[in-house]
Coordinates of C-alpha atoms and ligand atoms in Angstrom, one line a residue:
X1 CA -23.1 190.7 54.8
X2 CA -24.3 189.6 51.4
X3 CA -21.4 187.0 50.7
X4 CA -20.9 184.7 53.5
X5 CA -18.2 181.9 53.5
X6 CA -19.7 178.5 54.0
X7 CA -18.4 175.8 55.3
X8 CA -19.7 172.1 56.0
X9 CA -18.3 169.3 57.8
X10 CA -16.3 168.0 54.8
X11 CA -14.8 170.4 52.2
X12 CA -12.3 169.8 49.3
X13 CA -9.5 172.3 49.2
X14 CA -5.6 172.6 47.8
X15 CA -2.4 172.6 49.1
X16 CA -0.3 173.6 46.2
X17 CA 3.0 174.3 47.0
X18 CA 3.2 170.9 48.6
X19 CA 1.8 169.9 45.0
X20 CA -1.1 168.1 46.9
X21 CA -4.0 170.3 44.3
X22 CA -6.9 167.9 45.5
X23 CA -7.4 166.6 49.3
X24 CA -10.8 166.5 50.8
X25 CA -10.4 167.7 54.5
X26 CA -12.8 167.5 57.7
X27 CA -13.8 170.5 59.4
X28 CA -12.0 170.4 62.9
X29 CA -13.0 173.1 65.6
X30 CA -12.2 171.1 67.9
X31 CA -8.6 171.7 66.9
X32 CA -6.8 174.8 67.0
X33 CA -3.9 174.1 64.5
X34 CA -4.7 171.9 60.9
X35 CA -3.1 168.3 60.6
X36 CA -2.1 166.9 57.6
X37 CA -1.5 163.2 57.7
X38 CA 1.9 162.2 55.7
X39 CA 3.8 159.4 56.6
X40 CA 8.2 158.4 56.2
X41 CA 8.5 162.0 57.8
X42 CA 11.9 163.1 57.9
X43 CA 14.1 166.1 58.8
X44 CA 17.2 167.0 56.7
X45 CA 18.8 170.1 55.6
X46 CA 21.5 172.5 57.2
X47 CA 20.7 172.9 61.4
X48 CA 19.9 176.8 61.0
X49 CA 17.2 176.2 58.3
X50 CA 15.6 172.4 58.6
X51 CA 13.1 171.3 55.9
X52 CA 11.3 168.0 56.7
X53 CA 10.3 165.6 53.7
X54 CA 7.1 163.7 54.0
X55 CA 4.8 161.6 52.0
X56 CA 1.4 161.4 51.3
X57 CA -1.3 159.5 49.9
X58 CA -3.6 162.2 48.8
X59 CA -6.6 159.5 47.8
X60 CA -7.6 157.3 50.6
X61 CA -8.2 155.1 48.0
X62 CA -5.1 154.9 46.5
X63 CA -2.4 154.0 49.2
X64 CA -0.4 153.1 45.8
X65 CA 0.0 156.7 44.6
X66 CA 2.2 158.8 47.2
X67 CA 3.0 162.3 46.4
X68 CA 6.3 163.3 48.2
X69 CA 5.9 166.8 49.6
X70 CA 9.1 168.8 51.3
X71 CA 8.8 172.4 53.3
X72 CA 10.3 174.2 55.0
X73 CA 10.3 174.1 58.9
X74 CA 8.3 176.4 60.6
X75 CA 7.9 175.0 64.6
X76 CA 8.0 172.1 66.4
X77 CA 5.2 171.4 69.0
X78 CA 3.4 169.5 71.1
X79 CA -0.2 168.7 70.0
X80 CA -2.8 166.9 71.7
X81 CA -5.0 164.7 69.2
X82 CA -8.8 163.7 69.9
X83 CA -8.0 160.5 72.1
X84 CA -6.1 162.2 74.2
X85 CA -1.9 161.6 72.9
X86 CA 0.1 164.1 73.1
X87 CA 2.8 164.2 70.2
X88 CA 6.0 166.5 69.1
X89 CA 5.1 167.5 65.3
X90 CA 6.4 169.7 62.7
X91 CA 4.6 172.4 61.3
X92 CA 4.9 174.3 58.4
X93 CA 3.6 176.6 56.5
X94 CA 1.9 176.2 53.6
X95 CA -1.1 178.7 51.0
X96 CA -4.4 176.7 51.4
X97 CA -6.9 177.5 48.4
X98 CA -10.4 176.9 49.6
X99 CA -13.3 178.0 47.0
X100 CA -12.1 181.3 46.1
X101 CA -9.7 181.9 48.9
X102 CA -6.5 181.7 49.3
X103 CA -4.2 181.9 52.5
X104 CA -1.4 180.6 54.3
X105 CA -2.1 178.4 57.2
X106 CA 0.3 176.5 60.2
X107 CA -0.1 172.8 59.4
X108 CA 1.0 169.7 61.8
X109 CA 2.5 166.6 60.2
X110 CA 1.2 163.3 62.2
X111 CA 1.8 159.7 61.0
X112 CA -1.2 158.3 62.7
X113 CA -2.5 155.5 60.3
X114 CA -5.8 155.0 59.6
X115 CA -7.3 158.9 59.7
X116 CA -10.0 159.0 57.1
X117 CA -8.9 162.4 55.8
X118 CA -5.7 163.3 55.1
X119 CA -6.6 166.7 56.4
X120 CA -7.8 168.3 59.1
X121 CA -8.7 172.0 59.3
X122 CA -8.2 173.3 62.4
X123 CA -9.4 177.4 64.1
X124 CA -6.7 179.2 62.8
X125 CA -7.2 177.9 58.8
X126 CA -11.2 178.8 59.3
X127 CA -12.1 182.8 59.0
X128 CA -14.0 184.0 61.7
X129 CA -16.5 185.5 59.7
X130 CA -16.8 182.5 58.3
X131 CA -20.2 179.8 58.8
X132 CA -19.7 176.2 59.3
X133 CA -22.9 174.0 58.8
X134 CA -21.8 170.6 60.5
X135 CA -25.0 168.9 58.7
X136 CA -24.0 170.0 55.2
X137 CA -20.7 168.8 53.0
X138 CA -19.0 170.5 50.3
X139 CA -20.5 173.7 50.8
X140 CA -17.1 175.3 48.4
X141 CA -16.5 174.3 44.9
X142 CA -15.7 170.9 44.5
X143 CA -12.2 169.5 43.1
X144 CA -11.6 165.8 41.8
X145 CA -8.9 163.3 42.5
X146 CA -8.2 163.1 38.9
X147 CA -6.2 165.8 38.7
X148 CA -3.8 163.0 40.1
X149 CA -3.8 161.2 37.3
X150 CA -3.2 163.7 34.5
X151 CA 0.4 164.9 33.1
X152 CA -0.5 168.4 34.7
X153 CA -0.1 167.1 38.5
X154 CA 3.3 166.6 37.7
X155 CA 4.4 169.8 35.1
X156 CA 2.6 172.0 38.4
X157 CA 4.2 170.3 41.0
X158 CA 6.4 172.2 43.2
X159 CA 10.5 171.8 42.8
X160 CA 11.0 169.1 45.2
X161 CA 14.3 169.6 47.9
X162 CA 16.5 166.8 47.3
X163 CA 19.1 166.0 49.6
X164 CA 22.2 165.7 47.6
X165 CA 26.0 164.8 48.6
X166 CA 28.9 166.2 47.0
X167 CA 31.8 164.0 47.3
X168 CA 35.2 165.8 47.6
X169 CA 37.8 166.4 49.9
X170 CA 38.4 170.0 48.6
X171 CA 36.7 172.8 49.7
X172 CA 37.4 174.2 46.5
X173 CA 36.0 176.7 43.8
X174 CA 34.0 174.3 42.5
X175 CA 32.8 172.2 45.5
X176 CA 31.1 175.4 46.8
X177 CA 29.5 176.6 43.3
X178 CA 28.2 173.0 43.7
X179 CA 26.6 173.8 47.3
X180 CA 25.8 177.6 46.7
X181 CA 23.8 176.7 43.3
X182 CA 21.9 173.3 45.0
X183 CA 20.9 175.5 47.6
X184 CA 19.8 178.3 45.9
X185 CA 17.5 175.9 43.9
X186 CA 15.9 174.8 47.2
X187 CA 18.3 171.1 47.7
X188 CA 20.1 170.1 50.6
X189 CA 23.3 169.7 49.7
X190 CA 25.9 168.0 52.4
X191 CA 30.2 168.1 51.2
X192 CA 31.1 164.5 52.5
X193 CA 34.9 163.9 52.7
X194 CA 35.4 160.7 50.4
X195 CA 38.2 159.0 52.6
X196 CA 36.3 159.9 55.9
X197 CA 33.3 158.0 54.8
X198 CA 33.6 153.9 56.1
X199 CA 31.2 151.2 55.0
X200 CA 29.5 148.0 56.4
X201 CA 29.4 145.6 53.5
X202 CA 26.9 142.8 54.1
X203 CA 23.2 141.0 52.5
X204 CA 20.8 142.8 54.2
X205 CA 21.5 146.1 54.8
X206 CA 24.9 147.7 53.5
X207 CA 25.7 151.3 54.3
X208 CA 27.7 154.0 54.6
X209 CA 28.6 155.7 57.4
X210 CA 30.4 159.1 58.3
X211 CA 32.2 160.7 61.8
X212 CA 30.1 157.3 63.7
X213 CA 27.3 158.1 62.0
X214 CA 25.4 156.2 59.2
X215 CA 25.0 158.3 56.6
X216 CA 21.4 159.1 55.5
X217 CA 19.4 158.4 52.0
X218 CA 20.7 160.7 49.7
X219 CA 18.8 161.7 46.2
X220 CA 21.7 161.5 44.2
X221 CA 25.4 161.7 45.1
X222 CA 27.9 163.9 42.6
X223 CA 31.6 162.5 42.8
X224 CA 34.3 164.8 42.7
X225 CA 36.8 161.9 43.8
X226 CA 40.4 163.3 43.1
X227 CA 43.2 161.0 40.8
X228 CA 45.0 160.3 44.1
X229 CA 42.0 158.5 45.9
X230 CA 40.4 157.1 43.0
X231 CA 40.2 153.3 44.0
X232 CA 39.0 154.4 47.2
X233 CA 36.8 156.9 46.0
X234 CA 35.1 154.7 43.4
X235 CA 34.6 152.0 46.0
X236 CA 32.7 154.0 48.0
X237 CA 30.6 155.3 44.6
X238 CA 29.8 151.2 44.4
X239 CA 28.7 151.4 47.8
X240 CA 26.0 154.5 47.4
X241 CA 25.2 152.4 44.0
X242 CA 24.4 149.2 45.7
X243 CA 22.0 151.5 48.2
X244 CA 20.1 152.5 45.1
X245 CA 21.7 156.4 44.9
X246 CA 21.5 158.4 42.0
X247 CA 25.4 158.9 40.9
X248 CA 25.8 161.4 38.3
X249 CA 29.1 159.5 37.1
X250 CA 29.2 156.2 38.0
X251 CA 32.0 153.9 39.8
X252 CA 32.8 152.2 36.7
X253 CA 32.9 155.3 34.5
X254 CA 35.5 157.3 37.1
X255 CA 37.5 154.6 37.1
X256 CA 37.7 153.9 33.4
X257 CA 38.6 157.8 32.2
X258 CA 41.0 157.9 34.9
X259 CA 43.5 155.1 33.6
X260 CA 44.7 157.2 30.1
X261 CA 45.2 153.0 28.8
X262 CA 41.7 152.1 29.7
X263 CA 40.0 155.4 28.6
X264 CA 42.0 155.3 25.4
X265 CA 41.0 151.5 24.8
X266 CA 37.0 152.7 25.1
X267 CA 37.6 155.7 23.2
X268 CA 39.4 153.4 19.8
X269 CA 36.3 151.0 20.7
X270 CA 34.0 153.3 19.9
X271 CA 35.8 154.5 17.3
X272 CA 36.4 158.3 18.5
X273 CA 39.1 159.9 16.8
X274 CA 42.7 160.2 19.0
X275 CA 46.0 160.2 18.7
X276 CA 48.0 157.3 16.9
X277 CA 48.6 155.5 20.4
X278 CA 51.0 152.5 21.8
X279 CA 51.5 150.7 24.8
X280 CA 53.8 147.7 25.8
X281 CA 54.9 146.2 29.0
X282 CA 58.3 144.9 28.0
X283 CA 61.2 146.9 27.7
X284 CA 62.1 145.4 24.7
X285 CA 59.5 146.4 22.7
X286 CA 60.8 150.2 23.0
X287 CA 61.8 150.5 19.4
X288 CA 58.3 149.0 18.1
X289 CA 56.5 151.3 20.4
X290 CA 58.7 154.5 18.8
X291 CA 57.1 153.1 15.3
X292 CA 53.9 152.5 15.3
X293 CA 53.3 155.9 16.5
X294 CA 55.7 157.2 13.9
X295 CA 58.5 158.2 15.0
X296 CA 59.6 161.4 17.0
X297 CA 58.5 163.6 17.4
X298 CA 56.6 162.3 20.2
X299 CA 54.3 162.8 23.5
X300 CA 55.0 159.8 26.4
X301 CA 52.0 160.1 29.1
X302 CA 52.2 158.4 32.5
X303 CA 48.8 156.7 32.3
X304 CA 47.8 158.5 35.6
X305 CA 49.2 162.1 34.7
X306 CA 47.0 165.0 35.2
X307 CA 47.4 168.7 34.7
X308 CA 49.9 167.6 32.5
X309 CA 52.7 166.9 35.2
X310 CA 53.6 163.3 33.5
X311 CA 53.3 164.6 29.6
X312 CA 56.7 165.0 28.3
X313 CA 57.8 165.8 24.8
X314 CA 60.6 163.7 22.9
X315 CA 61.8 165.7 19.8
X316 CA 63.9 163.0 18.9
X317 CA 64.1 159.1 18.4
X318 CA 67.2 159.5 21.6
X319 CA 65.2 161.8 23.6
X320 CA 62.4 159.3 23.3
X321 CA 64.0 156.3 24.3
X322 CA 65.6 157.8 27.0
X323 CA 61.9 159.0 28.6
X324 CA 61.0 155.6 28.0
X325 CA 63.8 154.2 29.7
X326 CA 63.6 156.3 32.6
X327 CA 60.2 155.8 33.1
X328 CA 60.4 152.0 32.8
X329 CA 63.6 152.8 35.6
X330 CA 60.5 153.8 37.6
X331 CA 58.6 151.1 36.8
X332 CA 55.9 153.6 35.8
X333 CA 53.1 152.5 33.6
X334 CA 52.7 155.2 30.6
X335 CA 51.7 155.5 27.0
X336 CA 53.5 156.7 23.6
X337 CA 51.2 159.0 21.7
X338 CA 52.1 160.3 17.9
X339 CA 52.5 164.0 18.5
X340 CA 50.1 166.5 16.8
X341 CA 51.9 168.8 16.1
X342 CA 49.5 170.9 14.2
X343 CA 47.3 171.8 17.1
X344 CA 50.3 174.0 18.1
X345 CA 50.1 174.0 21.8
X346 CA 46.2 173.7 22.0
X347 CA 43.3 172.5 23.2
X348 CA 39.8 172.5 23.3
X349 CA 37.7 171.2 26.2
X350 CA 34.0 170.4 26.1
X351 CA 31.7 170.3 29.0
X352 CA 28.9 167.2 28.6
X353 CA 26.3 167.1 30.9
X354 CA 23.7 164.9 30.5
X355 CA 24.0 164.2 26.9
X356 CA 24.6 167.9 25.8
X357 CA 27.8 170.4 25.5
X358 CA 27.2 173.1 27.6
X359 CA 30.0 174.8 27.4
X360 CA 33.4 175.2 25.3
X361 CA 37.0 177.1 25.8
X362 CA 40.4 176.7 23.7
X363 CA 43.1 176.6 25.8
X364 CA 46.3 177.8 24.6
X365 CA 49.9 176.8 26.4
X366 CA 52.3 179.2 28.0
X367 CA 55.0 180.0 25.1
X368 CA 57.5 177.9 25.6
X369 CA 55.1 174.4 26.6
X370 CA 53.2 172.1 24.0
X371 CA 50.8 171.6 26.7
X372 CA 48.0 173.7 26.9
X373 CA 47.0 173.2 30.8
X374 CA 46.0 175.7 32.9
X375 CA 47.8 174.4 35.9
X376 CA 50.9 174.4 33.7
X377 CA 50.2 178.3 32.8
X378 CA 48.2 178.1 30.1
X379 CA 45.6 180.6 29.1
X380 CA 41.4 180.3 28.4
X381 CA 39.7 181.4 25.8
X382 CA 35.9 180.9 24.4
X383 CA 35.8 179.0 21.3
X384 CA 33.1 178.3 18.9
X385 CA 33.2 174.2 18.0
X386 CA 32.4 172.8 15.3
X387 CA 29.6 170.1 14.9
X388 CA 32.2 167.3 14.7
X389 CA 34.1 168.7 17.5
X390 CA 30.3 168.7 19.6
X391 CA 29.3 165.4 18.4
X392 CA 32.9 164.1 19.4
X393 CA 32.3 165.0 22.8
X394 CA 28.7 163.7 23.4
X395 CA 30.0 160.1 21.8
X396 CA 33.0 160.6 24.2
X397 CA 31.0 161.0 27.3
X398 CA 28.1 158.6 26.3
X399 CA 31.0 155.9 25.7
X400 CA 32.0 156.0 29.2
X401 CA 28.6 157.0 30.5
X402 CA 29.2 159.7 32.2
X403 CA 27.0 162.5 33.5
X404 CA 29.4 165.1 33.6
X405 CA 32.5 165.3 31.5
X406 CA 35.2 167.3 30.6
X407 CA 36.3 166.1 26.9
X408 CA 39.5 167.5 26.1
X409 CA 40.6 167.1 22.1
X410 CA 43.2 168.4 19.4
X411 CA 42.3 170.0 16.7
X412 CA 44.4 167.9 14.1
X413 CA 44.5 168.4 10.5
X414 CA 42.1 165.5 9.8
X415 CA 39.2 166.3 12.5
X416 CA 39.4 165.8 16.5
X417 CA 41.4 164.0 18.0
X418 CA 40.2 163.1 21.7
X419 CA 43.2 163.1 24.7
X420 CA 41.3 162.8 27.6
X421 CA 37.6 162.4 29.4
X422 CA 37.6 163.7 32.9
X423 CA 35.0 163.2 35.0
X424 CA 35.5 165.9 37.7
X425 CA 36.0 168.6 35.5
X426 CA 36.2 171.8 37.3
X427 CA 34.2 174.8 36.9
X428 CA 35.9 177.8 37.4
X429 CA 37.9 178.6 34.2
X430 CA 35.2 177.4 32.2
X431 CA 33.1 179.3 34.1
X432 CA 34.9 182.8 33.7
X433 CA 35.6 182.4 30.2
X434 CA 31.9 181.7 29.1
X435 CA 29.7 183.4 31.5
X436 CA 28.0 180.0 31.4
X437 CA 26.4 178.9 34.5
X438 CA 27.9 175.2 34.9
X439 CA 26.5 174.0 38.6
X440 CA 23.2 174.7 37.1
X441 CA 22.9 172.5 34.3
X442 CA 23.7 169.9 36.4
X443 CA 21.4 170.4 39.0
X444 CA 18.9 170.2 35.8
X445 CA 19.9 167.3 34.5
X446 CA 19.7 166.1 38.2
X447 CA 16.2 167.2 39.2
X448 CA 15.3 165.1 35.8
X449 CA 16.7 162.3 36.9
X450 CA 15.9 162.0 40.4
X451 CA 12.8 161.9 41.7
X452 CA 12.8 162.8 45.6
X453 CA 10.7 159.6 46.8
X454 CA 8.8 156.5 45.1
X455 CA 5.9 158.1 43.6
X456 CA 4.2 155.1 43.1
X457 CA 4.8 152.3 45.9
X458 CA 3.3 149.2 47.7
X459 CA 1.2 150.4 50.8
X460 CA 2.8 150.2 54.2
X461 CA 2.1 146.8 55.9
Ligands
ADP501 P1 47.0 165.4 31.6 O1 45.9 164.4 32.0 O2 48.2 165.4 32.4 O3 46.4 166.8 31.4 P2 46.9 165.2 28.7 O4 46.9 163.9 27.9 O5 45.6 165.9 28.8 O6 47.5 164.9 30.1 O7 48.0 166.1 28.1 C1 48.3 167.4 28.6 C2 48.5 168.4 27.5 O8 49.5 168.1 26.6 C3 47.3 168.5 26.6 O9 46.3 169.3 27.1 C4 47.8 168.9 25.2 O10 47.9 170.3 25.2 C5 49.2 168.4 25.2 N1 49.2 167.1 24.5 C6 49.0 165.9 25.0 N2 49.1 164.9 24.1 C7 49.4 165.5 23.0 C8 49.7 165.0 21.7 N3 49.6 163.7 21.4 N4 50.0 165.9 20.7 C9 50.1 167.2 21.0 N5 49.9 167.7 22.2 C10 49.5 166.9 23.2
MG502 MG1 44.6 167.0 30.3

């Protein structure tokens, strides 16, 4: 019995997987389970595995600096504190280092204000070989608040758990890569139905609420808001916006790449390369239109086509004027583009995110169709791109602003030329055809983004 643990009344140890490396903590035998004091406790995640989310102030000093912790629930109890209340708290579990030892411990969260230390150690964390000295302090090693204020604390701090919302009303390939990847890193992640979300627009305190409920804060929101609910869609992307929610593509951006006019107007002013493009509103400007793109052959795009259901070929001058005309019948809004003829039924689409192409694939039309879309039976293929093809997409999506996008081009005979920016590309053919893991490089460019809580704040009251 050579090497006996000491204890005093006051000890410094670590909590690092709540990324809390420094805390001092009071000896408490008095107390069977240890207390950490956190405040804005909150529970989120899926029923069958709740996390809560806490913060704390980790230097009594320092109510400024808050470190937000998250963990996993482990009980929920009733706990008696020394003047006598009797609370329901949360416990987890979490590896307390202590001088040289290491072990995992049940700890309470309590938002009691004004506890000296923001932990106590209660029976079970305390060995019971171990000898506590009430008349001494720091009997282990002692650790220094600094560490708070050195790059390190962050580069070692744990992954937080966001709590993220997917916005879709498809439970679709993508929408669950989305959910199965965020959780596997450790996020919460909810699929909210765009058009069953409602929203209270006012000064004070806007929201947005779901099946009665208000919705909660979320970290960050990713859209995946359909063409046929866009306006709806993107006014609910204002509202998360105007709540302060991280939006990986913004209301503004959506609803600029999804007008083909609009996105081709950004595109010219930022001087991407596209097709030669014209659009008029009168009828008799049908002639014009035909020439300034240069004659037929030629591509006429309803300007809210997708998966290449309003692209139509006109071989000829006739056959052009007569899509025109029919569409103007309609009264449908649409585009005349010069048709590139050279990319022979091709086309290549780049995944952005955040700034960087993360993945490529060539796709090549079904036989018989100029258009190269999948949903119109085209085929994928892996493609290397050139560097004008990779910057071309990069100044694509940064010209909308987008997080994500999908940036599909032509190869034409004198360098890219950009059709469309979509920005809820989906991930399963690119997926497939490079191996490339899609859902998480956005969840990284997400976790750099977002930070869980305000690490730095004004103290409460
Ligand atoms: P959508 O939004 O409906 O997919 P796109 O503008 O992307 O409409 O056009 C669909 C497909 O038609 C493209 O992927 C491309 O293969 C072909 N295409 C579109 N415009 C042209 C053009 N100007 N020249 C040659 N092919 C084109
Ligand atoms: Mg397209």
């Amino acid at each position: 019995m050579d090497q006996v643990f000491k204890l005093g009344w006051e000890e410094w140890v670590g909590l690092p997987q709540l990324g809390l490396p420094a805390l001092k903590a009071k000896v408490d035998t008095g107390a069977r389970t240890s207390a950490l004091h956190a405040f804005d406790i909150e529970l989120f995640g899926p029923a069958t595995k709740p996390k809560v989310r806490f913060l704390i102030n980790p230097i009594p000093a320092r109510p400024d600096l808050a470190i937000a912790c998250s963990a996993t629930i482990h009980d929920r109890r009733d706990v008696t504190s020394s003047n006598g209340d009797t609370e329901a708290r949360y416990v987890i579990l979490s590896q307390l280092e202590i001088g040289p030892l290491r072990q995992e411990i049940e700890i309470t969260l309590t938002d009691r204000a004004n506890m000296s230390y923001r932990m106590l150690l209660g029976r079970q964390a305390i060995g019971a070989d171990w000898i506590i000295t009430p008349s001494e302090s720091f009997c282990q090693p002692q650790r220094s608040y600094e560490v708070y204020h050195t790059a390190a604390v962050k580069e070692t701090a744990p992954k937080r758990a966001l709590r993220i919302a997917v916005l879709s009303r498809e439970q679709n390939y993508t929408t669950q890569k989305l959910q199965a990847e965020g959780e596997a890193r450790g996020h919460v992640v909810e699929v909210i139905n765009t058009t069953r979300c409602y929203m209270a627009l006012n000064a004070i305190t806007p929201a947005v609420y779901y099946d009665g409920q208000e919705l909660p804060k979320y970290d960050a929101v990713i859209p995946r808001i359909g063409p046929s609910i866009t306006a709806y869609g993107a006014a609910i992307l204002r509202q998360f916006e105007t709540l302060g929610v991280y939006c990986l593509n913004g209301s503004a951006a959506i609803t600029a790449s999804r007008d083909k006019l609009h996105a081709h107007q950004i595109l010219s002013r930022h001087r991407i390369g596209m097709p030669q493009t014209a659009f008029a509103a009168s009828p008799k400007d049908t002639n014009n239109l035909i020439t300034l793109v240069g004659n037929a052959p030629l591509v006429v795009k309803l300007l809210e086509s997708s998966q290449g259901k309003g692209v139509v070929l006109a071989e000829t001058k006739k056959a052009a004027q007569s899509v025109i005309d029919a569409f103007r019948g309609l009264s449908a809004n649409f585009l005349v583009q010069n048709f590139v003829k050279e990319a022979a039924g091709e086309d290549i689409r780049c995944l952005v995110i955040d700034g960087k192409v993360v993945a490529a694939m060539k796709r090549v039309g079904a036989a018989d169709d100029f258009r190269s879309n999948l949903h119109r039976g085209g085929t994928a293929v892996s493609v290397r791109i050139t560097r004008e093809e990779r910057e071309t997409a990069i100044r694509s999506a940064r010209a909308f602003g987008l997080g994500i996008a999908g940036v599909d081009m032509l190869r034409g005979a004198d360098g890219p030329k950009v059709l469309e920016v979509n920005s809820s590309p989906g991930f399963e053919g690119i997926e497939e055809v490079t191996g490339k893991n899609i859902a998480a490089h956005l969840y990284s460019a997400i976790e750099k983004h977002v930070r869980p809580a305000p690490i730095k704040r004004r103290p409460p009251r």
